[in-house]
Coordinates of C-alpha atoms and ligand atoms in Angstrom, one line a residue:
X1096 CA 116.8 190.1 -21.6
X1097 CA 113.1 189.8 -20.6
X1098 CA 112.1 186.1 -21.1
X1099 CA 108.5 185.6 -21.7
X1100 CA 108.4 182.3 -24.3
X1101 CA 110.8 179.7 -23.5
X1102 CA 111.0 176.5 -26.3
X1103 CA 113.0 173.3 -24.6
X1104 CA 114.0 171.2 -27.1
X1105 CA 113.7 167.2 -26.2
X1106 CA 110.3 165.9 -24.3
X1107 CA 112.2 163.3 -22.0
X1108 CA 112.0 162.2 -18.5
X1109 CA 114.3 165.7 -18.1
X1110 CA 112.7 168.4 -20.7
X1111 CA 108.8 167.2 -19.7
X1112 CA 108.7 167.6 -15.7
X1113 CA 110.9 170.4 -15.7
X1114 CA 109.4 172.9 -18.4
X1115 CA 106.3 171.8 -16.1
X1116 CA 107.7 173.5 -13.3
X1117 CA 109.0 176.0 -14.6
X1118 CA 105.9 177.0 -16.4
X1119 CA 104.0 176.0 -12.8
X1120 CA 105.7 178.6 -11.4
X1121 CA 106.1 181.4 -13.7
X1122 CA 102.2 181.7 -15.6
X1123 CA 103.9 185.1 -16.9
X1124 CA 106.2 182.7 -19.3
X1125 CA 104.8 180.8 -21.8
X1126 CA 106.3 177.5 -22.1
X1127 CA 106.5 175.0 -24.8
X1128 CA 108.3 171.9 -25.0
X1129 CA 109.1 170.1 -28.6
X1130 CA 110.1 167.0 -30.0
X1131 CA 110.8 165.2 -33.1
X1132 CA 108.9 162.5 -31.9
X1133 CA 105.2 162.6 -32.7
X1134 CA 103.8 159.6 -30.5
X1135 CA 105.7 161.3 -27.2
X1136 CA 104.0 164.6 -28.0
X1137 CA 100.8 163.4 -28.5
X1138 CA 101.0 161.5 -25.5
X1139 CA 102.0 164.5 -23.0
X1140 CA 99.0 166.2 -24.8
X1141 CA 96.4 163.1 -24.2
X1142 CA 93.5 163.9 -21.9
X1143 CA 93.7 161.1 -19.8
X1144 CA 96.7 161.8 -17.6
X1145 CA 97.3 158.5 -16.6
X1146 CA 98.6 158.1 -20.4
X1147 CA 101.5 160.8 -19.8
X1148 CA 104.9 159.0 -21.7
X1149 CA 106.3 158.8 -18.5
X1150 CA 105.3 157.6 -15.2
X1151 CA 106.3 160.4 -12.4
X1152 CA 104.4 160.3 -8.9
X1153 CA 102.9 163.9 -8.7
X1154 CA 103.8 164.7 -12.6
X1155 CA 100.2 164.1 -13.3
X1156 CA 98.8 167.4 -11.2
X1157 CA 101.4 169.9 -12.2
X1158 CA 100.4 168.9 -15.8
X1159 CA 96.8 169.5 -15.2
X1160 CA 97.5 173.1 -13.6
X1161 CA 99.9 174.2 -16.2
X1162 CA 98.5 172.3 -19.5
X1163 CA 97.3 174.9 -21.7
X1164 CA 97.1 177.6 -19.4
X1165 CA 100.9 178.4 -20.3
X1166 CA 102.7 175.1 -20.9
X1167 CA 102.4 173.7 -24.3
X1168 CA 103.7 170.6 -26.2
X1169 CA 104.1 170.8 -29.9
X1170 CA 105.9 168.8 -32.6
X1171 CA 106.6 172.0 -34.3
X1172 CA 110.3 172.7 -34.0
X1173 CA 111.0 176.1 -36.1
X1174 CA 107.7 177.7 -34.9
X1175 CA 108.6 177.8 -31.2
X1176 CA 112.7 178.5 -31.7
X1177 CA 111.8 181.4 -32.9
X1178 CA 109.0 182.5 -30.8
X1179 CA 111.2 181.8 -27.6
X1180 CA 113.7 184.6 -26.4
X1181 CA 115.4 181.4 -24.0
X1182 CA 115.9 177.7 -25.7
X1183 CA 117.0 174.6 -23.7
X1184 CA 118.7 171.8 -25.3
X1185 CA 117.4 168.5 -23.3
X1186 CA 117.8 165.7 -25.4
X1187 CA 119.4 162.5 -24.9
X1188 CA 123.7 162.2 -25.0
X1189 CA 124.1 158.6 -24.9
X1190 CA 127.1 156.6 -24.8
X1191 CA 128.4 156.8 -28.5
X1192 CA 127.9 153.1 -30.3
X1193 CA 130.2 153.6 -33.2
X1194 CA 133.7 155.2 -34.4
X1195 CA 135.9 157.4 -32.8
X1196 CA 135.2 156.6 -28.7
X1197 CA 132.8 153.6 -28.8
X1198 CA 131.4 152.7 -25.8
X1199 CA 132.7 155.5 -24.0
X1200 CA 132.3 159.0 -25.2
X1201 CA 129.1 160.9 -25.3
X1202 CA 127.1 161.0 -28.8
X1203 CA 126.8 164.8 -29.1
X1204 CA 125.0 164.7 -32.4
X1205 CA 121.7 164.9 -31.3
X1206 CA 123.0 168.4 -29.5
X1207 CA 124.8 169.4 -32.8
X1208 CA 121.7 169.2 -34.7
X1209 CA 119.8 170.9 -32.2
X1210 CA 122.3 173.7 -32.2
X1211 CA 122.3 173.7 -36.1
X1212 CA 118.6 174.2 -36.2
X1213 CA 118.7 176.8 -33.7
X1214 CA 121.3 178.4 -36.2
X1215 CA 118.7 178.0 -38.7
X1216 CA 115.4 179.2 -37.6
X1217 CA 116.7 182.0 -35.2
X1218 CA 115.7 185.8 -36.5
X1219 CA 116.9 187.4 -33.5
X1220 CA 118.8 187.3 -30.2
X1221 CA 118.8 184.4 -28.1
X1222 CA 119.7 182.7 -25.3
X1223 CA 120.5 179.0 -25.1
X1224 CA 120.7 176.7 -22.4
X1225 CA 122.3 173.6 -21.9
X1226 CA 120.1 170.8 -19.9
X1227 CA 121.4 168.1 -21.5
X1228 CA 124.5 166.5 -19.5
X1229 CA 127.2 167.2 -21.5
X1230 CA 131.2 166.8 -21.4
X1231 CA 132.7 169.8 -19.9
X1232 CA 133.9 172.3 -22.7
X1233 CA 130.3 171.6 -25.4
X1234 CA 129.7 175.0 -24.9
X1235 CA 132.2 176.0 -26.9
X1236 CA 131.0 173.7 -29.9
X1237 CA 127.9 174.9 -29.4
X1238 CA 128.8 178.5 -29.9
X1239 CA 131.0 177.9 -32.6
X1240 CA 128.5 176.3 -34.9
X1241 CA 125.8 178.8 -34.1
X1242 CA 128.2 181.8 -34.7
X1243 CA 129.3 180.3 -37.9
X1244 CA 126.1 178.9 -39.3
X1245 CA 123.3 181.7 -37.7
X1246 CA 122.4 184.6 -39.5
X1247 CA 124.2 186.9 -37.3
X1248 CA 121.8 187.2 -34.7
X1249 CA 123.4 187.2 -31.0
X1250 CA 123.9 183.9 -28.7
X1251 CA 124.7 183.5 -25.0
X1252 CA 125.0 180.3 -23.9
X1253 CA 124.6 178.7 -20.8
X1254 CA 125.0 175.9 -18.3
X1255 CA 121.9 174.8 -16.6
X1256 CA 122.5 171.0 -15.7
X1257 CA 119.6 169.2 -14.0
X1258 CA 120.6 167.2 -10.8
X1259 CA 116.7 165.6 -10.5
X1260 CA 116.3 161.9 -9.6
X1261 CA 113.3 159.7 -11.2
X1262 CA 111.1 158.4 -9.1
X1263 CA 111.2 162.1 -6.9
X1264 CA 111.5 164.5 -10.1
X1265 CA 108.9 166.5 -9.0
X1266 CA 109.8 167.4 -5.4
X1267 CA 113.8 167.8 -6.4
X1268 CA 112.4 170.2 -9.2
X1269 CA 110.0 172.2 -6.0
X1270 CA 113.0 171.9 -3.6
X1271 CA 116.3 171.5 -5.2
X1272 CA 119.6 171.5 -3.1
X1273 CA 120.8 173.6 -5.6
X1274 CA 120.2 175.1 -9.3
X1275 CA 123.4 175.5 -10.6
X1276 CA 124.0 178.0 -13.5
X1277 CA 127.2 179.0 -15.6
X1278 CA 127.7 181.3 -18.3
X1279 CA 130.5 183.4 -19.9
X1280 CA 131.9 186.1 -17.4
X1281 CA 131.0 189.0 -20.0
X1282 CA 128.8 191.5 -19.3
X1283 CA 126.4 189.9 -22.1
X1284 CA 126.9 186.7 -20.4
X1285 CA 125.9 188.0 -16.8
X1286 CA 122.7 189.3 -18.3
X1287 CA 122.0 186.4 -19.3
X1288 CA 122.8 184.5 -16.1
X1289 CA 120.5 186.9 -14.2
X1290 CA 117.5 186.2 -17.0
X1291 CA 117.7 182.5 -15.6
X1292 CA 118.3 183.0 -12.4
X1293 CA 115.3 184.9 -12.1
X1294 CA 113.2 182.6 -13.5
X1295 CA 114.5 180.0 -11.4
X1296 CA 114.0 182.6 -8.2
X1297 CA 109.9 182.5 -8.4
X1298 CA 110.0 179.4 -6.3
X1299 CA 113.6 178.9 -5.4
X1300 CA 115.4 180.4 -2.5
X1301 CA 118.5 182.5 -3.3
X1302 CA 121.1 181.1 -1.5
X1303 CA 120.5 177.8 -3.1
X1304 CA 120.8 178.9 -6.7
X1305 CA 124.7 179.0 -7.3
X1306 CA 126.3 180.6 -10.4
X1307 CA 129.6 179.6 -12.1
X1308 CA 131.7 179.9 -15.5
X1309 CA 130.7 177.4 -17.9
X1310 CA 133.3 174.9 -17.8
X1311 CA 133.0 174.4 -13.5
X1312 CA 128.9 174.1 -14.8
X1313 CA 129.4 171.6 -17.0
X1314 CA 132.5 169.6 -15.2
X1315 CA 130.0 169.6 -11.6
X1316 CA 127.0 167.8 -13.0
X1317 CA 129.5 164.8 -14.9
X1318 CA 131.1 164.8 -11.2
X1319 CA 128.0 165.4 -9.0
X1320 CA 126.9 161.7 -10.9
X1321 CA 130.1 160.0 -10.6
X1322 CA 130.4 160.9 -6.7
X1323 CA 126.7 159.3 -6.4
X1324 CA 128.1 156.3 -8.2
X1325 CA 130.8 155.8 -6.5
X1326 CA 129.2 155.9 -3.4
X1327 CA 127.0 152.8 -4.8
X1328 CA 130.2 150.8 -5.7
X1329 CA 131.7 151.9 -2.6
X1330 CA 128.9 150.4 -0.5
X1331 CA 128.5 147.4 -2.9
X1332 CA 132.5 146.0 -2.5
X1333 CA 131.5 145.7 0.9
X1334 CA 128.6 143.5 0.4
X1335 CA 130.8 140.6 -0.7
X1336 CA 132.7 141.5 2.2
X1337 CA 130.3 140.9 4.6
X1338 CA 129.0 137.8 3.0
X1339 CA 132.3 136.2 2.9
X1340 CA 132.6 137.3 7.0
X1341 CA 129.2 137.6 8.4
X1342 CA 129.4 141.0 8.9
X1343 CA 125.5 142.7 7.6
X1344 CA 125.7 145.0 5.1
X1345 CA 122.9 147.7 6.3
X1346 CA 124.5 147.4 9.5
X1347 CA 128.1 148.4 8.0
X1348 CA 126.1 150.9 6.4
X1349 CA 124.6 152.3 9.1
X1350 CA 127.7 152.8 11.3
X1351 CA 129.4 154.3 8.5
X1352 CA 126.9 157.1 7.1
X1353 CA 126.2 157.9 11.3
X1354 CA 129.4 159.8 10.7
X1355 CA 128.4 163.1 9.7
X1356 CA 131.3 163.8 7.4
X1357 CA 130.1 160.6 5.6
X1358 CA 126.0 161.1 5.5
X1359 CA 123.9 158.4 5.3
X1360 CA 122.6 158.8 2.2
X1361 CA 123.2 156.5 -1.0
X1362 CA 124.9 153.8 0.7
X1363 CA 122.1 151.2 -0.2
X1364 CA 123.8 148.0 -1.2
X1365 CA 122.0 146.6 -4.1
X1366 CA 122.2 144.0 -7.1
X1367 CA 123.9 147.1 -9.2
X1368 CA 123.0 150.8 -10.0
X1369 CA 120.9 151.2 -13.2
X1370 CA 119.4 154.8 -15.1
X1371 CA 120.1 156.3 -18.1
X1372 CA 123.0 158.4 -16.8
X1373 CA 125.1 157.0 -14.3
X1374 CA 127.1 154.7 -16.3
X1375 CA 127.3 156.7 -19.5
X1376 CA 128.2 159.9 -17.5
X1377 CA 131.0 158.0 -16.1
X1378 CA 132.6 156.4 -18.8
X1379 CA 132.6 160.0 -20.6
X1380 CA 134.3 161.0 -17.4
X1381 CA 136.8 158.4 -18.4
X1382 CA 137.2 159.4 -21.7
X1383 CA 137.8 163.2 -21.1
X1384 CA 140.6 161.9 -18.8
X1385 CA 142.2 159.5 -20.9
X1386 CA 142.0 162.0 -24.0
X1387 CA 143.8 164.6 -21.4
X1388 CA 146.2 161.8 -20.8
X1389 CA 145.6 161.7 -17.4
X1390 CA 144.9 157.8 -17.0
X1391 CA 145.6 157.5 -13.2
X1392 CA 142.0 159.6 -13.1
X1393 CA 140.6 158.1 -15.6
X1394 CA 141.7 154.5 -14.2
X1395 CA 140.5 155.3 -10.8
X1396 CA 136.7 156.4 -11.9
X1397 CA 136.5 153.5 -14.2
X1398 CA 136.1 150.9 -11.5
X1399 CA 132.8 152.1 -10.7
X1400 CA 132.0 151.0 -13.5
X1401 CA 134.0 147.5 -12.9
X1402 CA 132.6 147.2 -9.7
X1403 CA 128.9 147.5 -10.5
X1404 CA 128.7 145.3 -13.7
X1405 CA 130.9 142.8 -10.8
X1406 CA 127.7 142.8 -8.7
X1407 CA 125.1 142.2 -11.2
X1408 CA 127.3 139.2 -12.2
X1409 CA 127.8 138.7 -8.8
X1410 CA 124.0 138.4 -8.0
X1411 CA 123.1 136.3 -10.9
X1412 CA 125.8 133.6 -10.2
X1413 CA 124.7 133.6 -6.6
X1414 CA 121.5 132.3 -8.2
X1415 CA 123.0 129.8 -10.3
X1416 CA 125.3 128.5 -7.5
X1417 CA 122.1 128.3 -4.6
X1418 CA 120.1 126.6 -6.8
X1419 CA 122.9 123.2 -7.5
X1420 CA 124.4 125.2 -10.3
X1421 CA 121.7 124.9 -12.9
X1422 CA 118.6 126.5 -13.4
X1423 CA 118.3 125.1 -16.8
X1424 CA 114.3 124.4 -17.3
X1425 CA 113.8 126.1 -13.7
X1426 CA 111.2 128.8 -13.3
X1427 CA 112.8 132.2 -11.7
X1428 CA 110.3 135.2 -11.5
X1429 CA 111.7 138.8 -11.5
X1430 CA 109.7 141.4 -8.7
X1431 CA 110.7 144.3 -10.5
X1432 CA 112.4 145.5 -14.0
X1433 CA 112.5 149.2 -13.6
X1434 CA 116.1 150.8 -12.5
X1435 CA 114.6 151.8 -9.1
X1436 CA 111.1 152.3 -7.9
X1437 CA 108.7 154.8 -8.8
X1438 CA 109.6 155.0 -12.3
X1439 CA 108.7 153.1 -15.8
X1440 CA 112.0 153.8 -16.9
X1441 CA 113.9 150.6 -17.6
X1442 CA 117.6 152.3 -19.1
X1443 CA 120.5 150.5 -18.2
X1444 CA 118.1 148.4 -15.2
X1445 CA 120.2 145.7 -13.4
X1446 CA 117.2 143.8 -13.8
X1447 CA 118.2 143.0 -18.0
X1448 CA 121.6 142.2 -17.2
X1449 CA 120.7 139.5 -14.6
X1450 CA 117.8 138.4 -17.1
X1451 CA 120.2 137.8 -19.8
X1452 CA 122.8 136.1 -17.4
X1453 CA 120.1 133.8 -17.0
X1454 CA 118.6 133.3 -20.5
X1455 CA 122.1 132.1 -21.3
X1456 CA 121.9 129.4 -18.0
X1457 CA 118.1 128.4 -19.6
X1458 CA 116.6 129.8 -17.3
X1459 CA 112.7 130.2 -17.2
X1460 CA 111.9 133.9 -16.4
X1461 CA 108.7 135.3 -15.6
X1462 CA 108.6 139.0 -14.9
X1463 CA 106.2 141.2 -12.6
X1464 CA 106.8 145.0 -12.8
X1465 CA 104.0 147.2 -11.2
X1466 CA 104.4 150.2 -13.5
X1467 CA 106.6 148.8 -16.7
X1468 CA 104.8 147.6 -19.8
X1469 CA 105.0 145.0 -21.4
X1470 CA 106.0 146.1 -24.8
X1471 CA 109.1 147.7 -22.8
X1472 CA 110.2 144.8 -21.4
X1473 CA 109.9 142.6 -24.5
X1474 CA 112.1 145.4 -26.7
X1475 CA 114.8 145.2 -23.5
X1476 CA 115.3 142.0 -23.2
X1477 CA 115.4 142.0 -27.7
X1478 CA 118.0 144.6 -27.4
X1479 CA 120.5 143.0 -24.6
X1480 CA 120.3 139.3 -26.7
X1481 CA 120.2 140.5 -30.3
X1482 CA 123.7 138.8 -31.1
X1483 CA 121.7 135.7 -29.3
X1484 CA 120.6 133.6 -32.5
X1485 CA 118.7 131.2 -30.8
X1486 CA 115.2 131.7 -29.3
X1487 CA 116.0 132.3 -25.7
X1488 CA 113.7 135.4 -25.8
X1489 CA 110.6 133.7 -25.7
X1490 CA 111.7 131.7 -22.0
X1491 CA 111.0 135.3 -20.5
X1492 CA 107.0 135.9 -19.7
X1493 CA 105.2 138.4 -18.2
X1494 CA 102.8 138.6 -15.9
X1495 CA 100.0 141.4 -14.8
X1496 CA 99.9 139.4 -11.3
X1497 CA 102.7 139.3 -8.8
X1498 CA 101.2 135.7 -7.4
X1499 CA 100.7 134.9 -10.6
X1500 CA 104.0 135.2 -12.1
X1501 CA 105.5 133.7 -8.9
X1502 CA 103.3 130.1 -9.3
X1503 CA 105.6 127.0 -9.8
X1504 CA 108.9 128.8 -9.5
X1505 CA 111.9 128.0 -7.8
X1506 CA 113.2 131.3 -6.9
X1507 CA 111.9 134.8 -6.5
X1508 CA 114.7 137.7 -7.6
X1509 CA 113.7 141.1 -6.0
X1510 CA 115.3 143.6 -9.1
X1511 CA 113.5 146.8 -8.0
X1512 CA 112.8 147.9 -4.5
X1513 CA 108.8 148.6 -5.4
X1514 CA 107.0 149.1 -1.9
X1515 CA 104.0 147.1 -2.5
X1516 CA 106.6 144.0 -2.3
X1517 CA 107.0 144.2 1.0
X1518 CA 103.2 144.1 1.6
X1519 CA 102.4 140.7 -0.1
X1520 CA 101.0 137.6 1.2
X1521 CA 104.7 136.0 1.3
X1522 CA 102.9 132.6 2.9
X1523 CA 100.9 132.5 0.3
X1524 CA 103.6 133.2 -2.6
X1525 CA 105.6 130.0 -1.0
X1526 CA 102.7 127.3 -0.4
X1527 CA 102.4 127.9 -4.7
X1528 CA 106.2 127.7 -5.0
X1529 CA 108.6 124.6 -5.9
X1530 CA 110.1 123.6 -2.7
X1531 CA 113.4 124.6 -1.7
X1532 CA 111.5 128.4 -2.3
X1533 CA 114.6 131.0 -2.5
X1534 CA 114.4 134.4 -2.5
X1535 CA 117.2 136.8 -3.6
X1536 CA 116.6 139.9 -2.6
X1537 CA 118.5 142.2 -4.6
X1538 CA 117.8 145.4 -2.7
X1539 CA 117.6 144.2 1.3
X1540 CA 113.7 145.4 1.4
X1541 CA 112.3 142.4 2.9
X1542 CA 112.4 141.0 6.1
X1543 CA 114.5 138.1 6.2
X1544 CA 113.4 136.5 9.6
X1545 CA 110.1 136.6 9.0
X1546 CA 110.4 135.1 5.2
X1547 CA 112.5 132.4 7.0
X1548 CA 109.9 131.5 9.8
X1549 CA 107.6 130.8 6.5
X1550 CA 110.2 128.6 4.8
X1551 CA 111.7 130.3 2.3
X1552 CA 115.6 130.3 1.9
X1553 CA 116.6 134.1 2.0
X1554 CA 119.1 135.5 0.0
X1555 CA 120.0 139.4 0.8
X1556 CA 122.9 141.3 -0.3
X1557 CA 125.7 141.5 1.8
X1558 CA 124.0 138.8 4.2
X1559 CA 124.6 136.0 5.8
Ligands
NAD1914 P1 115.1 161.1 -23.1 O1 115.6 160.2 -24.1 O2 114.0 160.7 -22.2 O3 114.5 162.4 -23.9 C1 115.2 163.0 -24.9 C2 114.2 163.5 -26.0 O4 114.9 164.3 -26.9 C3 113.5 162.4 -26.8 O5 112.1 162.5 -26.6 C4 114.0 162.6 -28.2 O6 113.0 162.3 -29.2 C5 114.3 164.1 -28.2 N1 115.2 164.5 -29.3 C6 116.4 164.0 -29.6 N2 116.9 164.7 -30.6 C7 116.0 165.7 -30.9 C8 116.0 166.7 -31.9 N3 117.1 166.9 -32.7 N4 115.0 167.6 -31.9 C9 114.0 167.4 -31.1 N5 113.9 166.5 -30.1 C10 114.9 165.6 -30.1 O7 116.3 161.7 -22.3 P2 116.3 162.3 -20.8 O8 116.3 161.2 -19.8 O9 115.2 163.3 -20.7 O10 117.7 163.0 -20.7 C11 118.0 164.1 -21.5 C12 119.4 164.7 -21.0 O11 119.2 165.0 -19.6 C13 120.5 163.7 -21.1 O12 121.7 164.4 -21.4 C14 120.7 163.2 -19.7 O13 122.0 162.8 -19.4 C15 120.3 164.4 -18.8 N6 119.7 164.0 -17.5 C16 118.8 163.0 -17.4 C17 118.2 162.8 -16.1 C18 117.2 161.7 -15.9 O14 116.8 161.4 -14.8 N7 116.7 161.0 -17.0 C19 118.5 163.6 -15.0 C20 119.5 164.6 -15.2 C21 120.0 164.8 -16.5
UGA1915 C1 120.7 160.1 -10.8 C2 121.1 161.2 -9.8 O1 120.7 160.8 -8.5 C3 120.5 162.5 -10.2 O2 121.0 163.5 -9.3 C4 120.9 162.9 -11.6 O3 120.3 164.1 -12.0 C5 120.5 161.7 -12.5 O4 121.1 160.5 -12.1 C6 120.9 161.9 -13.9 O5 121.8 162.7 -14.2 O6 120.3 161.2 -14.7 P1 118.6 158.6 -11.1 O7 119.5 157.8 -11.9 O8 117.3 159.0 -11.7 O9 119.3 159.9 -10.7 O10 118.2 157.8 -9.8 P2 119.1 157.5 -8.4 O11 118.2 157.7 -7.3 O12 120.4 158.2 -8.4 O13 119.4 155.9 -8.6 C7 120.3 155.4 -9.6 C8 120.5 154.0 -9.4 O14 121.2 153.7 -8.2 C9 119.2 153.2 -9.2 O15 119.3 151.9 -9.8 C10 119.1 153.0 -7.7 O16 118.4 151.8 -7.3 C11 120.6 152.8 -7.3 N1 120.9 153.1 -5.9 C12 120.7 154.4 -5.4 C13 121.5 152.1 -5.1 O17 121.7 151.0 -5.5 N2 121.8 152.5 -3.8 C14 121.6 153.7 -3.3 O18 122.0 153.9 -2.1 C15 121.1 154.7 -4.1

């Protein structure tokens, strides 16, 4: 099928920078992204880029090339279903918070009512792509309801997960390790394999765009997450390790991922893993295994999960304890509240779970996050303590200025590994600072030596 209007369906952090691309890259395809959310929209129209819903180094100049010229964003759903020969689904599947699989299975019914308006508005033949992470076998669903509910026009469906990282969306979308696609194995569902696959092929070499059934689709990008993951916990069991021996933790590190069957890569020991998707993707990986009644697998990929929520625990009673096992009254500021640098995104951030640890301890908090708003943080840090009758909330502050927010306090927690930390006047942070100064550095980005030779007590992970 030739594909020259493509709708995607959800204006997140996936749907906005990748339509971009795509519509970057192929000006022959007209490309428009909806949402039922008005305010979104009308920000990833807004003139002044630096308003774009979501913060994205290099976002900014893709948008200006491809705004208008052939990438669109519009709140107006039906109108663009049916203009588009090729519709991606990418709206949010969070971890289901009621019923049937609470707390582990994916909510699909954003997804389902996606597919039931596609079923609704379509006039003709389409195909529809999954970009959503979804548990292996939605496809199926998918196609049921739009065979049962459309008006008889023709469906293919396919899988078209997206592997991109914030923080480096756009240069994983320019130079992915792979694009992987799956479809039905039909003749109809090869077509439409090849319609993506081409569109994908304007900027992407062939040998690095990989084709599958559905189901191996789908299944990869739950497991492709849960590998990353587990790397993370992997590396993180080993920090207490090394604490409790004097062995250093980025030295472990580095010996291991020198093999090259190992790699080097995501073996950063931190205060805990955070995003959107690697805990919920997990724990759906859990539940598909349980429901298959396979609980050795789904046993074994739980403890990711275990092991991570252990090390944000971990981190915030390592606080308590250094500081004579109260911090009651004490004034602890927070370098960071975003899940990793480079992003505004705040989903699932270590930095709220160590911030509510805290709050409980009566803790003084005062936050500084380069890139997070303020509003964000205040509706986080409401969300994790709404069963939390009393008026904690309002010991957290934030600040605009890093030496600001780190006057009078006792301890400095480092939550997000921003670079412009490692630049600051650390002499002067500590002459304004309530003596014994700690520092806990939650993600091993400062130099301990030299914050030592100043005076402060340095805290690392997996340190001694
Ligand atoms: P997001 O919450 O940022 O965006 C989803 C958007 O979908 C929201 O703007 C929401 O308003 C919209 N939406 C929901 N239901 C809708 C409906 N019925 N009609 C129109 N719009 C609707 O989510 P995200 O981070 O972009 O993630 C989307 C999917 O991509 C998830 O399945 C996620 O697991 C997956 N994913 C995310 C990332 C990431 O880095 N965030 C990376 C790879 C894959
Ligand atoms: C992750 C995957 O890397 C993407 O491939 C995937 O597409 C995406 O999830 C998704 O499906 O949503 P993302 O969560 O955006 O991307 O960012 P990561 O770079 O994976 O970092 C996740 C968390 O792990 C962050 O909190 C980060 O600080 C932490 N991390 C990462 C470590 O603690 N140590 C590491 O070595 C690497």
């Amino acid at each position: 099928m030739k594909i020259n209007n493509i709708c995607c369906i959800g204006a997140g952090y996936v749907g906005g920078p990748t339509m971009s691309v795509i519509a970057q890259k192929n000006p022959h395809i007209n490309v428009t992204v909806v949402d039922i959310n008005e305010n979104r929209i009308s920000l990833w129209n807004s003139d002044d880029l630096s308003k774009l819903p979501i913060y994205e180094p290099g976002l900014d100049k893709v948008i200006s090339e491809a705004r208008g010229r052939n990438l669109f964003f519009s709140t107006d759903i039906d109108k663009h279903i049916n203009n588009s020969e090729m519709i991606f689904i990418s709206v949010n599947t969070p971890t289901k918070t009621y019923g049937d699989g609470k707390g582990m299975a994916a909510d699909l019914r954003y997804v389902e009512l996606c597919s039931r308006k596609i079923a609704q508005v379509a006039k003709n033949d389409k195909i529809v792509v999954e970009k959503s992470t979804l548990p292996v076998k939605t496809a199926a669903a998918i196609k049921n309801i739009l065979t049962e509910t459309g008006s008889g026009v023709k469906f293919n469906i396919l899988s078209n997960p997206e592997f991109l990282a914030e923080g480096t969306a756009m240069r994983d979308l320019e130079i992915p390790d792979r694009v992987l696609i799956g479809g039905e194995q039909d003749d109809d569902g090869k077509k439409a394999i090849q319609s993506l696959v081409d569109i994908y092929s304007s900027w992407v070499p062939k040998e690095n765009i990989l084709t599958t059934n559905l189901w191996s689709s789908e299944l990869s990008k739950l497991t492709a997450n849960a590998f990353l993951a587990q790397r993370i916990s992997s590396i993180n069991s080993l920090s207490e390790l090394c604490e409790m021996t004097g062995a250093d933790i980025d030295e472990v590190s580095k010996a291991i991922g020198m093999d090259t069957r190992i790699g080097s890569k995501f073996l950063k020991s931190s205060v805990g893993f955070g995003g959107s998707c690697f805990q919920k993707d997990i724990l759906n990986l859990v539940y598909i295994a349980k429901s298959l009644g396979l609980n050795e697998v789904a046993d074994y990929w739980h403890q990711v999960i275990i092991m991570n929520n252990h090390q944000k625990q971990r981190f915030s009673k390592n606080i308590l304890k250094s500081l004579y096992n109260t911090v009651a009254g004490k004034k602890i500021t927070f370098l960071g509240w975003s899940f990793k640098k480079d992003t505004n995104d705040t989903r699932e951030s270590a930095a709220i779970y160590v911030a509510d640890m805290l709050l409980d301890e009566k803790a003084l908090i005062s936050v500084y996050d380069p890139k997070v708003s303020e509003k964000q943080i205040i509706s986080d840090i409401k969300n994790i303590r709404n069963n939390n009758k009393d008026d904690s909330i309002n010991d957290l502050s934030i600040q605009k200025n890093p030496y600001e927010a780190c006057k009078d306090s006792h301890a400095i927690a480092i939550l997000t590994e921003w670079d412009e930390f490692i630049n600051y006047d650390w002499s002067k942070i500590f002459k304004n600072m309530n003596k014994p100064a700690f520092i806990f550095d939650g993600r091993n980005i400062l130099d301990k030596k030299k914050l030592e030779s100043i005076g402060f007590i340095y805290k690392g992970i997996g340190k001694h």
